[in-house]
Coordinates of C-alpha atoms and ligand atoms in Angstrom, one line a residue:
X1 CA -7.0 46.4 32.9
X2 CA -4.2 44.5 31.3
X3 CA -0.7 45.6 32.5
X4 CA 1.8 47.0 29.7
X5 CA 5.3 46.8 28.5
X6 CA 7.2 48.5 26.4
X7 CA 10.4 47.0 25.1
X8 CA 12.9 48.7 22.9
X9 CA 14.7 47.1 20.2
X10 CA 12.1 43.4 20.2
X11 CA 11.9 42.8 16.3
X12 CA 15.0 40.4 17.0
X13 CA 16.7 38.1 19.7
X14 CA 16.5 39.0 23.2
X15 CA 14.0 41.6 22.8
X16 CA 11.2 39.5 21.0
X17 CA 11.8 36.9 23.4
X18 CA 11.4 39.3 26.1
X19 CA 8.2 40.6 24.6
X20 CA 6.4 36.9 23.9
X21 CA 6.9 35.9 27.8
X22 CA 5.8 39.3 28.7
X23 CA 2.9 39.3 26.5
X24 CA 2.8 35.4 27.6
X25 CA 2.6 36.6 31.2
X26 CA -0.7 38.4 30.6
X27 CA 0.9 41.9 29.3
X28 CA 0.0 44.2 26.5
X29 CA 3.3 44.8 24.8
X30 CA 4.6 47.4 22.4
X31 CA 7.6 46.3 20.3
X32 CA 9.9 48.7 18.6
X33 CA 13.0 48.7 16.4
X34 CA 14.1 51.6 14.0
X35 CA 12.6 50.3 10.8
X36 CA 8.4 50.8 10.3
X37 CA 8.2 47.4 7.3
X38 CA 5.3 45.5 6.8
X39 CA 7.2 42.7 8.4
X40 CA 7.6 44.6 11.4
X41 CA 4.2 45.0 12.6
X42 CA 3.4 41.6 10.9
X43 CA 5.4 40.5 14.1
X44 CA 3.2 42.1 16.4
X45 CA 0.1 40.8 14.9
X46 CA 2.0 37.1 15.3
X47 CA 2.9 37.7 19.3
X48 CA -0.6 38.9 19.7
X49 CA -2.2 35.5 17.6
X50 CA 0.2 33.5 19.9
X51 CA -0.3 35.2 23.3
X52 CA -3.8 36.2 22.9
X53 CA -2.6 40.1 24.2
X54 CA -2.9 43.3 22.3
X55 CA 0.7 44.1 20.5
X56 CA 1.6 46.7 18.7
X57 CA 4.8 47.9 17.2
X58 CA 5.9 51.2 17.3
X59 CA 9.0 52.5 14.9
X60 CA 11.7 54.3 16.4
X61 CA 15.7 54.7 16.5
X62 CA 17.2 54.9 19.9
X63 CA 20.1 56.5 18.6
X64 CA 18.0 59.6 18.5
X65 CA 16.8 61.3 21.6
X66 CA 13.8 62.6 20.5
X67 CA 12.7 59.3 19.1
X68 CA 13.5 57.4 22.8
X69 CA 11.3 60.1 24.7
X70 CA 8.6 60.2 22.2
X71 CA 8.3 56.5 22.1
X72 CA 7.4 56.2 25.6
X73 CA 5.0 58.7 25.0
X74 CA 3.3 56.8 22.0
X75 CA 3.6 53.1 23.9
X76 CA 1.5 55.0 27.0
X77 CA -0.5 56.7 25.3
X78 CA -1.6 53.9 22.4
X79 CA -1.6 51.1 25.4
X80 CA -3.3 53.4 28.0
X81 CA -0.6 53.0 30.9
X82 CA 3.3 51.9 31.4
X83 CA 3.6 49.2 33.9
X84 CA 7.2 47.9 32.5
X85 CA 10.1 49.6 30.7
X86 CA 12.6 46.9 28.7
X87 CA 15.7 48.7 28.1
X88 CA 16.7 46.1 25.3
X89 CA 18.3 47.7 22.2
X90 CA 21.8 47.6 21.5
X91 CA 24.2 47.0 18.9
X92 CA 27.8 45.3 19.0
X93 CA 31.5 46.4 16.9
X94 CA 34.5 44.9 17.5
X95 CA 37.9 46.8 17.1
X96 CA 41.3 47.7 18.6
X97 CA 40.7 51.1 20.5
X98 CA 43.4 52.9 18.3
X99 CA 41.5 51.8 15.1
X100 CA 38.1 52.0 16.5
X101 CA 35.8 54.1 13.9
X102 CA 34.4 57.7 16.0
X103 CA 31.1 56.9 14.4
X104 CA 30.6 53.5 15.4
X105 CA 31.6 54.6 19.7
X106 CA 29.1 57.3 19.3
X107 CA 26.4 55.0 18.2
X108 CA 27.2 52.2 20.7
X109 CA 27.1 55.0 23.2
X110 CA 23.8 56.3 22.2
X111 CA 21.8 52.8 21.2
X112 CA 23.2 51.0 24.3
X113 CA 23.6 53.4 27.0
X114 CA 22.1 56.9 26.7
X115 CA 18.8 56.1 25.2
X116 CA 17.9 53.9 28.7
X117 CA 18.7 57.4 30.1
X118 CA 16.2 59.1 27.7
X119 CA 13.5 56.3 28.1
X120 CA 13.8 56.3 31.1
X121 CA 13.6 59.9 32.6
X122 CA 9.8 60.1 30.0
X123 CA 8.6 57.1 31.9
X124 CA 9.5 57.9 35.6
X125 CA 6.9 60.3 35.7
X126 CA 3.9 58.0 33.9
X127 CA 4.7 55.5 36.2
X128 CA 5.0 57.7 39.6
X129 CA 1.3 58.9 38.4
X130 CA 0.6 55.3 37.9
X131 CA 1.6 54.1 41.2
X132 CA 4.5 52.2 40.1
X133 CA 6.5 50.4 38.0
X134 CA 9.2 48.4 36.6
X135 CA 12.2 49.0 34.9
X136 CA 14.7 46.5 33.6
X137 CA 17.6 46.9 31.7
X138 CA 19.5 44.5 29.6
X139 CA 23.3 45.0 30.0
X140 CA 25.3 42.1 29.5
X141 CA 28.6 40.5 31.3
X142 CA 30.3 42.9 29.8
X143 CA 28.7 45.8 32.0
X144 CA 30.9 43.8 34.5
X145 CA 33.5 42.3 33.2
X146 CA 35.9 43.6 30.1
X147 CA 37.1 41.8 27.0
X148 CA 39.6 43.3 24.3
X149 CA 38.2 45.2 20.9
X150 CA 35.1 45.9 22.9
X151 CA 35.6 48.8 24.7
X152 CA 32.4 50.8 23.5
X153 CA 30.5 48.1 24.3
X154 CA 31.9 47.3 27.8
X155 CA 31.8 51.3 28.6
X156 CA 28.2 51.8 27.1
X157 CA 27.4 48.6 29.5
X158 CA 29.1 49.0 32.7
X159 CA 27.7 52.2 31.8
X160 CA 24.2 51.0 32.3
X161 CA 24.6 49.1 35.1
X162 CA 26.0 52.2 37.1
X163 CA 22.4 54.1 35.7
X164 CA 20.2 51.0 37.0
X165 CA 22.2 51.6 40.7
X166 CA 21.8 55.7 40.2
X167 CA 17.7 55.2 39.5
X168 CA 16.9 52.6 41.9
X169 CA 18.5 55.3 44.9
X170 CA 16.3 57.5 43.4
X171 CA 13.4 56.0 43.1
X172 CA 13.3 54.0 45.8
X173 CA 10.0 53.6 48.1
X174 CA 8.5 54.8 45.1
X175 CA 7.1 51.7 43.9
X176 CA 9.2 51.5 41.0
X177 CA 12.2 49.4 40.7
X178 CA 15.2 49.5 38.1
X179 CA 17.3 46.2 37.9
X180 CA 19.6 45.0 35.3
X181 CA 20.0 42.0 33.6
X182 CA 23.5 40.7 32.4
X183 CA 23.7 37.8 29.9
X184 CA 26.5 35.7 29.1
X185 CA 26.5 34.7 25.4
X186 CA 23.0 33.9 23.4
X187 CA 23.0 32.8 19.9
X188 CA 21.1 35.7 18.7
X189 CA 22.1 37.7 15.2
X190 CA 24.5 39.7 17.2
X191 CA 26.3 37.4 18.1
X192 CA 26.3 35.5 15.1
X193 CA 27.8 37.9 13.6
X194 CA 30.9 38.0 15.8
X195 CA 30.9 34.3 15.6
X196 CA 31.1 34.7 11.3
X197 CA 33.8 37.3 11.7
X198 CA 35.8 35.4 14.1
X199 CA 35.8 32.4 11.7
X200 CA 36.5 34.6 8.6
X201 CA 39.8 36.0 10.9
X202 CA 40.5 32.3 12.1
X203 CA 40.1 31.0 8.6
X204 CA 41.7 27.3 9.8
X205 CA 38.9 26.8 12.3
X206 CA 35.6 25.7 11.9
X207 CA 32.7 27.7 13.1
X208 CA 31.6 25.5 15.7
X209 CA 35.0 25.1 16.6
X210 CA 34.9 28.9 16.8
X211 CA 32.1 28.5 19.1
X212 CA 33.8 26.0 21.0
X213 CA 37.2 27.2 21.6
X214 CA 36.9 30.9 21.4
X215 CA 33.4 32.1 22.4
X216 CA 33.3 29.5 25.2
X217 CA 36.1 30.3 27.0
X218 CA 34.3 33.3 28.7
X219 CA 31.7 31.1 29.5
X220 CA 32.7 28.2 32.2
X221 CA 29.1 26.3 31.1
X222 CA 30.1 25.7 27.9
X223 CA 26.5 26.7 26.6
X224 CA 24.6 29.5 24.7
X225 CA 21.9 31.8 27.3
X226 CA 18.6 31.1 25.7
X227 CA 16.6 34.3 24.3
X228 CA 14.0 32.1 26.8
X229 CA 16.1 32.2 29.9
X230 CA 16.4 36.2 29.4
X231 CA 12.3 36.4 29.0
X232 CA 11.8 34.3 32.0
X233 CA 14.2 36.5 34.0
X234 CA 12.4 39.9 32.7
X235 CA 9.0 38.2 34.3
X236 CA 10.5 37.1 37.5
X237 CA 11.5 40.9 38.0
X238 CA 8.3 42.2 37.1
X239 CA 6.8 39.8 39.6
X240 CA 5.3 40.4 43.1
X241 CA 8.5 37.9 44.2
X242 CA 11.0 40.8 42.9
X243 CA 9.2 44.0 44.8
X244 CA 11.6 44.5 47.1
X245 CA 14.9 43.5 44.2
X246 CA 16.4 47.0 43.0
X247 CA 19.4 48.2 42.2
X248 CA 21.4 45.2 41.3
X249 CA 22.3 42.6 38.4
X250 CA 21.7 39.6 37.7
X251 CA 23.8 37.7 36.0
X252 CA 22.8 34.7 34.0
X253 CA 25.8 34.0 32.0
X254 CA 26.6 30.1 32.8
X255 CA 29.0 31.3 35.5
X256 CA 31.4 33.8 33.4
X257 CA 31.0 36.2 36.1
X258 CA 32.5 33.6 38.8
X259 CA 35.8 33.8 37.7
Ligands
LIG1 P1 19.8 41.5 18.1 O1 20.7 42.1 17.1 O2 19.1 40.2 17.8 O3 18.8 42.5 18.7 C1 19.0 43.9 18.8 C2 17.7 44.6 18.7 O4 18.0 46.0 18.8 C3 17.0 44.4 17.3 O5 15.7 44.3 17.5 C4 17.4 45.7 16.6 O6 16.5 46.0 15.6 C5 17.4 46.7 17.7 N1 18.1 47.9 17.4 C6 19.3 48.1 17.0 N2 19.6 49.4 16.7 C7 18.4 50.0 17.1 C8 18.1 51.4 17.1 N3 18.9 52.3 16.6 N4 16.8 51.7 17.5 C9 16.0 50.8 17.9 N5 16.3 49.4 17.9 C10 17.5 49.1 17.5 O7 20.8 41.3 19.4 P2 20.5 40.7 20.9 O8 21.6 39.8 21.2 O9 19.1 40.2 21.0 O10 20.7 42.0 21.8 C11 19.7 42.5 22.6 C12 20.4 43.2 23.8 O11 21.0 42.1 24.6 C13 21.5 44.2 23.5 O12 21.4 45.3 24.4 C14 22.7 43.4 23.7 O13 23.8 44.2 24.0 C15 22.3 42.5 24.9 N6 23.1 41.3 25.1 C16 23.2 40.4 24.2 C17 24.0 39.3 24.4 C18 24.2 38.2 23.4 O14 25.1 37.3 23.6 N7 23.4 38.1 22.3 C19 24.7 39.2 25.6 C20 24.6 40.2 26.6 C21 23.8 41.3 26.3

């Protein structure tokens, strides 16, 4: 039977990427995002026309608990197994600490960081019934290195990475590994967005001189991550080449993490 994958927040960027390669790789995939539109499962029906595997798209908000734990349920139930658990979703704001809005820390918090802890603690015991497993989460650079007006992100990240290390331990010789990813900067809507809001602050720049002089600087390639490059990674861990990788990151951020 096919293997499955369940990645959390894949109607967008990294995430879809994530999920065509899996699906690409001979998967069954379950998407998921918050919002249950026609467009959204319209997406799963194009990643299964393109991949040939079965897709489906499940609705549900990882800032809610309850919604995290009973979409795992759902994705092994619906797919008939959980092979691979894509910690994916997470949201971005910008702001001084002293001015940063309560609201907007508690959701990074719980979109970013705690709902990989809920996911994850539903699908440990699937997968130990299974056999084994795989679970990756998506951090970023920023679960290693800081930047200024980010700190919900850069806790909720380095947050993550510190789970992946915690779960690995625990789960070692178990079958299952728990890695993390950490991406440099990828021109997804995210990031866009930061990009837009740095030009609207640095009105005498364009926004590709944004890109250039501003974004860049973190990132000593001088070049976006691909939403690809992420997807490619995600199958490399899932691989038989990977068994033995746990615990760690890995970084593919065109060298930010060097310096
Ligand atoms: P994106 O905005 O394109 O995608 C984010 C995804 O998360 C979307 O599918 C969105 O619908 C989903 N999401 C948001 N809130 C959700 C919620 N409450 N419940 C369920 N799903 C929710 O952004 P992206 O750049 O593709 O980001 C994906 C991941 O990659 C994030 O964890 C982000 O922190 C990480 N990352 C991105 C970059 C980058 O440069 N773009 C770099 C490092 C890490």
């Amino acid at each position: 039977m096919a293997k499955t994958a369940l990645v959390t927040g894949s109607n967008s960027g990294i995430g879809l990427a994530i999920a065509r390669q899996m699906a690409q790789a001979g998967y069954q995939i379950a998407l998921n995002s918050f919002t249950d539109r026609p467009e959204d499962h319209a997406l799963a029906e194009t990643v299964a026309a393109e991949t040939g595997q079965r897709v489906i798209y499940l609705a549900a908000d990882m800032a809610k608990p309850a919604d995290c734990r009973a979409l795992v349920e759902r994705a092994h139930e619906t797919l008939g197994g959980l092979d691979v658990l894509v910690n994916n979703a997470g949201i971005q704001f910008v702001a001084p600490v002293e001015e940063f809005p309560q609201e907007r820390w508690d959701a990074i918090i719980a979109i970013n960081l705690s709902s990989a802890f809920h996911t994850t603690a539903k699908a440990i015991p699937l997968m130990k019934a299974a056999g084994g497993g795989r679970i990756v989460n998506i951090a970023s650079a920023h679960g290693l290195r800081a930047s200024p007006f980010k700190s919900a992100y850069v806790a909720a990240k380095h947050g993550i990475v510190g789970f992946t290390k915690t779960v690995a331990l625990e789960l070692a010789g178990s079958n299952i590994t728990c890695n993390a990813i950490c991406p440099g900067f990828v021109r997804t809507p995210l990031v866009e967005k930061q990009i837009d809001d740095l030009a609207a602050t640095h009105s005498h720049l364009r926004k590709e001189e944004v890109v250039r002089d501003i974004v860049m600087q973190k990132q000593p390639s001088k070049q976006f991550v691909t939403v690809e490059q992420i997807g490619a990674t995600t199958v490399f861990l899932c691989s038989d080449a990977a068994a033995q990788i746990t615990g760690t990151t890995i970084s593919v951020d065109g060298g930010w993490t060097a310096q």
